[in-house]
Amino acid sequence: MLQQSIVMSALILSSKKFILSIQRRIRETYFQGDSILITEQLSAENRSELTSQFGVIIELDHYFSHPATELLQRLTDNGVLPAIETVIAFSEGDILRAAHIREILDIPGQRFDQAILFRDKILMKQHAARYGVVTAMPQEEIFRDIAQWAASEFIWSTETEELTSCMQN
């Protein structure tokens, strides 16, 4: 019995601006037709330029608004989901989606709980502080200062359920 061999592929998440900013010769070296690109809507010229480097190109309106689960559905619809062996995110906006996809597909690489530390600076500082790294301002001070400022500047009205400024003109 012959089994159909599946070519293992890299899933690339990238805005069109970034992927097109990579020199063509570099794209041709590293993306040799078996990679899968999920990106924004492309012009016919841009699509033609990228077609030789990517086996599948999935174009999305409102690129950054699609969650990882929807991207996985698009990959399933295109029949390429089983071939993915690595997920690469080129922009900061794709870091969490890439991590989520890796977790769902059990692909090696950065996980969501690690990736969130790159995207959420408060969590990053809290994590660093647990290991003795001094950050610019400890988080407890920030929250205390905000609470004190809010208490002195605003009044919550239980009657109207509105927050109003203490400073009246």
PDB file of C-alpha atoms in Angstrom:
ATOM      1  CA  MET A   1       0.000   0.000   0.000  1.00  0.00           C
ATOM      2  CA  LEU A   2       1.430   3.378  -1.026  1.00  0.00           C
ATOM      3  CA  GLN A   3       1.067   6.284   1.324  1.00  0.00           C
ATOM      4  CA  GLN A   4       0.875   9.781  -0.014  1.00  0.00           C
ATOM      5  CA  SER A   5       3.787  11.756   1.336  1.00  0.00           C
ATOM      6  CA  ILE A   6       2.941  15.124   2.860  1.00  0.00           C
ATOM      7  CA  VAL A   7       5.544  17.834   2.411  1.00  0.00           C
ATOM      8  CA  MET A   8       6.119  19.501   5.759  1.00  0.00           C
ATOM      9  CA  SER A   9       5.676  23.254   5.606  1.00  0.00           C
ATOM     10  CA  ALA A  10       6.244  26.447   7.469  1.00  0.00           C
ATOM     11  CA  LEU A  11       3.231  28.610   8.191  1.00  0.00           C
ATOM     12  CA  ILE A  12       4.197  32.265   7.818  1.00  0.00           C
ATOM     13  CA  LEU A  13       2.004  34.947   9.394  1.00  0.00           C
ATOM     14  CA  SER A  14       2.909  38.337   7.977  1.00  0.00           C
ATOM     15  CA  SER A  15       1.438  41.641   6.963  1.00  0.00           C
ATOM     16  CA  LYS A  16       1.885  42.303   3.254  1.00  0.00           C
ATOM     17  CA  LYS A  17       4.063  45.318   4.011  1.00  0.00           C
ATOM     18  CA  PHE A  18       6.580  43.193   5.904  1.00  0.00           C
ATOM     19  CA  ILE A  19       6.666  40.143   3.630  1.00  0.00           C
ATOM     20  CA  LEU A  20       7.093  42.369   0.573  1.00  0.00           C
ATOM     21  CA  SER A  21       9.867  44.330   2.301  1.00  0.00           C
ATOM     22  CA  ILE A  22      12.033  41.188   2.397  1.00  0.00           C
ATOM     23  CA  GLN A  23      14.281  41.166  -0.663  1.00  0.00           C
ATOM     24  CA  ARG A  24      13.036  38.776  -3.324  1.00  0.00           C
ATOM     25  CA  ARG A  25      16.299  36.779  -3.382  1.00  0.00           C
ATOM     26  CA  ILE A  26      16.051  36.226   0.379  1.00  0.00           C
ATOM     27  CA  ARG A  27      12.414  35.107   0.096  1.00  0.00           C
ATOM     28  CA  GLU A  28      13.379  32.752  -2.738  1.00  0.00           C
ATOM     29  CA  THR A  29      16.186  31.273  -0.612  1.00  0.00           C
ATOM     30  CA  TYR A  30      14.115  30.624   2.490  1.00  0.00           C
ATOM     31  CA  PHE A  31      10.607  30.121   1.114  1.00  0.00           C
ATOM     32  CA  GLN A  32      10.883  27.615  -1.703  1.00  0.00           C
ATOM     33  CA  GLY A  33       7.310  27.027  -2.714  1.00  0.00           C
ATOM     34  CA  ASP A  34       6.171  24.741   0.092  1.00  0.00           C
ATOM     35  CA  SER A  35       5.564  27.429   2.721  1.00  0.00           C
ATOM     36  CA  ILE A  36       2.104  28.711   3.537  1.00  0.00           C
ATOM     37  CA  LEU A  37       1.549  32.460   3.819  1.00  0.00           C
ATOM     38  CA  ILE A  38      -1.355  34.085   5.608  1.00  0.00           C
ATOM     39  CA  THR A  39      -1.408  37.792   4.882  1.00  0.00           C
ATOM     40  CA  GLU A  40      -3.546  40.761   3.934  1.00  0.00           C
ATOM     41  CA  GLN A  41      -5.312  41.197   0.604  1.00  0.00           C
ATOM     42  CA  LEU A  42      -2.696  41.525  -2.136  1.00  0.00           C
ATOM     43  CA  SER A  43      -2.694  43.359  -5.416  1.00  0.00           C
ATOM     44  CA  ALA A  44      -2.411  41.146  -8.507  1.00  0.00           C
ATOM     45  CA  GLU A  45       1.208  42.284  -8.921  1.00  0.00           C
ATOM     46  CA  ASN A  46       2.117  41.435  -5.310  1.00  0.00           C
ATOM     47  CA  ARG A  47       0.344  38.077  -5.518  1.00  0.00           C
ATOM     48  CA  SER A  48       2.258  37.248  -8.689  1.00  0.00           C
ATOM     49  CA  GLU A  49       5.541  38.197  -7.009  1.00  0.00           C
ATOM     50  CA  LEU A  50       4.884  35.936  -3.992  1.00  0.00           C
ATOM     51  CA  THR A  51       3.361  32.928  -5.772  1.00  0.00           C
ATOM     52  CA  SER A  52       6.701  31.302  -6.596  1.00  0.00           C
ATOM     53  CA  GLN A  53       7.851  31.429  -2.957  1.00  0.00           C
ATOM     54  CA  PHE A  54       4.696  30.130  -1.276  1.00  0.00           C
ATOM     55  CA  GLY A  55       2.741  26.993  -2.057  1.00  0.00           C
ATOM     56  CA  VAL A  56      -0.430  28.461  -0.570  1.00  0.00           C
ATOM     57  CA  ILE A  57      -1.288  32.099   0.012  1.00  0.00           C
ATOM     58  CA  ILE A  58      -4.335  32.889   2.117  1.00  0.00           C
ATOM     59  CA  GLU A  59      -5.391  36.529   1.921  1.00  0.00           C
ATOM     60  CA  LEU A  60      -7.580  38.110   4.579  1.00  0.00           C
ATOM     61  CA  ASP A  61      -9.471  41.369   4.896  1.00  0.00           C
ATOM     62  CA  HIS A  62      -8.765  43.054   8.247  1.00  0.00           C
ATOM     63  CA  TYR A  63      -5.732  40.802   8.656  1.00  0.00           C
ATOM     64  CA  PHE A  64      -4.976  41.407  12.341  1.00  0.00           C
ATOM     65  CA  SER A  65      -8.586  40.918  13.483  1.00  0.00           C
ATOM     66  CA  HIS A  66      -8.749  37.163  12.800  1.00  0.00           C
ATOM     67  CA  PRO A  67      -8.165  34.878  15.829  1.00  0.00           C
ATOM     68  CA  ALA A  68      -5.939  31.793  15.656  1.00  0.00           C
ATOM     69  CA  THR A  69      -8.936  29.455  15.523  1.00  0.00           C
ATOM     70  CA  GLU A  70     -10.211  31.155  12.377  1.00  0.00           C
ATOM     71  CA  LEU A  71      -6.758  30.932  10.778  1.00  0.00           C
ATOM     72  CA  LEU A  72      -6.739  27.198  11.545  1.00  0.00           C
ATOM     73  CA  GLN A  73     -10.139  26.855   9.886  1.00  0.00           C
ATOM     74  CA  ARG A  74      -8.790  28.597   6.770  1.00  0.00           C
ATOM     75  CA  LEU A  75      -5.841  26.176   6.734  1.00  0.00           C
ATOM     76  CA  THR A  76      -8.238  23.232   7.088  1.00  0.00           C
ATOM     77  CA  ASP A  77     -10.399  24.579   4.259  1.00  0.00           C
ATOM     78  CA  ASN A  78      -7.282  24.768   2.050  1.00  0.00           C
ATOM     79  CA  GLY A  79      -6.227  21.206   2.995  1.00  0.00           C
ATOM     80  CA  VAL A  80      -2.808  22.274   4.295  1.00  0.00           C
ATOM     81  CA  LEU A  81      -3.281  21.941   8.047  1.00  0.00           C
ATOM     82  CA  PRO A  82      -1.625  18.482   8.353  1.00  0.00           C
ATOM     83  CA  ALA A  83       1.546  19.708   6.620  1.00  0.00           C
ATOM     84  CA  ILE A  84       2.441  22.477   9.084  1.00  0.00           C
ATOM     85  CA  GLU A  85       5.580  21.733  11.100  1.00  0.00           C
ATOM     86  CA  THR A  86       6.530  25.248  12.179  1.00  0.00           C
ATOM     87  CA  VAL A  87       4.823  28.611  12.655  1.00  0.00           C
ATOM     88  CA  ILE A  88       6.698  31.866  12.063  1.00  0.00           C
ATOM     89  CA  ALA A  89       5.376  35.285  13.055  1.00  0.00           C
ATOM     90  CA  PHE A  90       7.090  38.271  11.472  1.00  0.00           C
ATOM     91  CA  SER A  91       5.275  41.044  13.282  1.00  0.00           C
ATOM     92  CA  GLU A  92       4.533  41.763  16.909  1.00  0.00           C
ATOM     93  CA  GLY A  93       0.819  41.625  16.135  1.00  0.00           C
ATOM     94  CA  ASP A  94       1.169  37.971  15.110  1.00  0.00           C
ATOM     95  CA  ILE A  95       3.125  36.700  18.112  1.00  0.00           C
ATOM     96  CA  LEU A  96       0.075  35.624  20.145  1.00  0.00           C
ATOM     97  CA  ARG A  97      -1.763  34.084  17.191  1.00  0.00           C
ATOM     98  CA  ALA A  98       1.325  32.078  16.230  1.00  0.00           C
ATOM     99  CA  ALA A  99       1.770  30.863  19.818  1.00  0.00           C
ATOM    100  CA  HIS A 100      -1.896  29.867  20.017  1.00  0.00           C
ATOM    101  CA  ILE A 101      -1.637  27.918  16.746  1.00  0.00           C
ATOM    102  CA  ARG A 102       1.493  26.119  18.005  1.00  0.00           C
ATOM    103  CA  GLU A 103      -0.337  25.087  21.176  1.00  0.00           C
ATOM    104  CA  ILE A 104      -3.423  23.851  19.357  1.00  0.00           C
ATOM    105  CA  LEU A 105      -1.359  21.851  16.838  1.00  0.00           C
ATOM    106  CA  ASP A 106       1.263  20.815  19.427  1.00  0.00           C
ATOM    107  CA  ILE A 107       4.050  22.269  17.293  1.00  0.00           C
ATOM    108  CA  PRO A 108       7.346  23.098  19.029  1.00  0.00           C
ATOM    109  CA  GLY A 109       8.047  26.751  19.682  1.00  0.00           C
ATOM    110  CA  GLN A 110       6.994  29.643  21.862  1.00  0.00           C
ATOM    111  CA  ARG A 111       3.761  29.030  23.772  1.00  0.00           C
ATOM    112  CA  PHE A 112       1.022  31.528  24.574  1.00  0.00           C
ATOM    113  CA  ASP A 113       2.042  31.995  28.227  1.00  0.00           C
ATOM    114  CA  GLN A 114       5.553  32.881  27.051  1.00  0.00           C
ATOM    115  CA  ALA A 115       4.439  35.030  24.127  1.00  0.00           C
ATOM    116  CA  ILE A 116       2.093  37.159  26.231  1.00  0.00           C
ATOM    117  CA  LEU A 117       5.132  38.399  28.142  1.00  0.00           C
ATOM    118  CA  PHE A 118       6.377  40.008  24.913  1.00  0.00           C
ATOM    119  CA  ARG A 119       3.061  41.703  24.235  1.00  0.00           C
ATOM    120  CA  ASP A 120       1.901  42.780  27.710  1.00  0.00           C
ATOM    121  CA  LYS A 121       4.511  44.981  29.363  1.00  0.00           C
ATOM    122  CA  ILE A 122       2.879  44.838  32.794  1.00  0.00           C
ATOM    123  CA  LEU A 123       2.975  41.034  32.786  1.00  0.00           C
ATOM    124  CA  MET A 124       6.545  41.158  31.481  1.00  0.00           C
ATOM    125  CA  LYS A 125       7.627  43.409  34.361  1.00  0.00           C
ATOM    126  CA  GLN A 126       5.815  41.266  36.924  1.00  0.00           C
ATOM    127  CA  HIS A 127       7.480  38.143  35.524  1.00  0.00           C
ATOM    128  CA  ALA A 128      10.912  39.784  35.566  1.00  0.00           C
ATOM    129  CA  ALA A 129      10.375  40.979  39.146  1.00  0.00           C
ATOM    130  CA  ARG A 130       9.711  37.374  40.266  1.00  0.00           C
ATOM    131  CA  TYR A 131      13.279  36.620  39.197  1.00  0.00           C
ATOM    132  CA  GLY A 132      14.774  39.640  40.944  1.00  0.00           C
ATOM    133  CA  VAL A 133      15.021  41.882  37.896  1.00  0.00           C
ATOM    134  CA  VAL A 134      14.408  45.491  38.843  1.00  0.00           C
ATOM    135  CA  THR A 135      11.974  47.175  36.484  1.00  0.00           C
ATOM    136  CA  ALA A 136      11.424  50.874  35.869  1.00  0.00           C
ATOM    137  CA  MET A 137       8.529  51.021  38.325  1.00  0.00           C
ATOM    138  CA  PRO A 138       7.174  48.176  40.446  1.00  0.00           C
ATOM    139  CA  GLN A 139       3.587  47.402  39.451  1.00  0.00           C
ATOM    140  CA  GLU A 140       2.185  47.799  42.966  1.00  0.00           C
ATOM    141  CA  GLU A 141       3.253  51.455  42.958  1.00  0.00           C
ATOM    142  CA  ILE A 142       1.624  52.090  39.588  1.00  0.00           C
ATOM    143  CA  PHE A 143      -1.723  50.647  40.692  1.00  0.00           C
ATOM    144  CA  ARG A 144      -1.578  52.452  44.050  1.00  0.00           C
ATOM    145  CA  ASP A 145      -0.766  55.768  42.319  1.00  0.00           C
ATOM    146  CA  ILE A 146      -3.602  55.309  39.811  1.00  0.00           C
ATOM    147  CA  ALA A 147      -6.068  54.428  42.580  1.00  0.00           C
ATOM    148  CA  GLN A 148      -5.015  57.455  44.652  1.00  0.00           C
ATOM    149  CA  TRP A 149      -5.253  59.759  41.638  1.00  0.00           C
ATOM    150  CA  ALA A 150      -8.671  58.395  40.650  1.00  0.00           C
ATOM    151  CA  ALA A 151      -9.951  58.724  44.218  1.00  0.00           C
ATOM    152  CA  SER A 152      -8.874  62.366  44.356  1.00  0.00           C
ATOM    153  CA  GLU A 153     -10.017  63.340  40.863  1.00  0.00           C
ATOM    154  CA  PHE A 154     -13.296  61.493  40.331  1.00  0.00           C
ATOM    155  CA  ILE A 155     -16.495  60.671  42.196  1.00  0.00           C
ATOM    156  CA  TRP A 156     -18.638  57.626  41.414  1.00  0.00           C
ATOM    157  CA  SER A 157     -22.315  58.447  41.608  1.00  0.00           C
ATOM    158  CA  THR A 158     -24.385  55.456  42.644  1.00  0.00           C
ATOM    159  CA  GLU A 159     -27.492  57.429  41.773  1.00  0.00           C
ATOM    160  CA  THR A 160     -26.581  58.091  38.133  1.00  0.00           C
ATOM    161  CA  GLU A 161     -23.952  55.320  37.868  1.00  0.00           C
ATOM    162  CA  GLU A 162     -21.499  57.776  36.347  1.00  0.00           C
ATOM    163  CA  LEU A 163     -17.955  58.775  37.044  1.00  0.00           C
ATOM    164  CA  THR A 164     -17.631  62.536  37.276  1.00  0.00           C
ATOM    165  CA  SER A 165     -14.651  64.792  37.750  1.00  0.00           C
ATOM    166  CA  CYS A 166     -14.172  66.503  41.120  1.00  0.00           C
ATOM    167  CA  MET A 167     -12.760  69.482  39.228  1.00  0.00           C
ATOM    168  CA  GLN A 168     -15.773  71.622  38.284  1.00  0.00           C
ATOM    169  CA  ASN A 169     -15.247  74.514  35.890  1.00  0.00           C
TER     170      ASN A 169
END
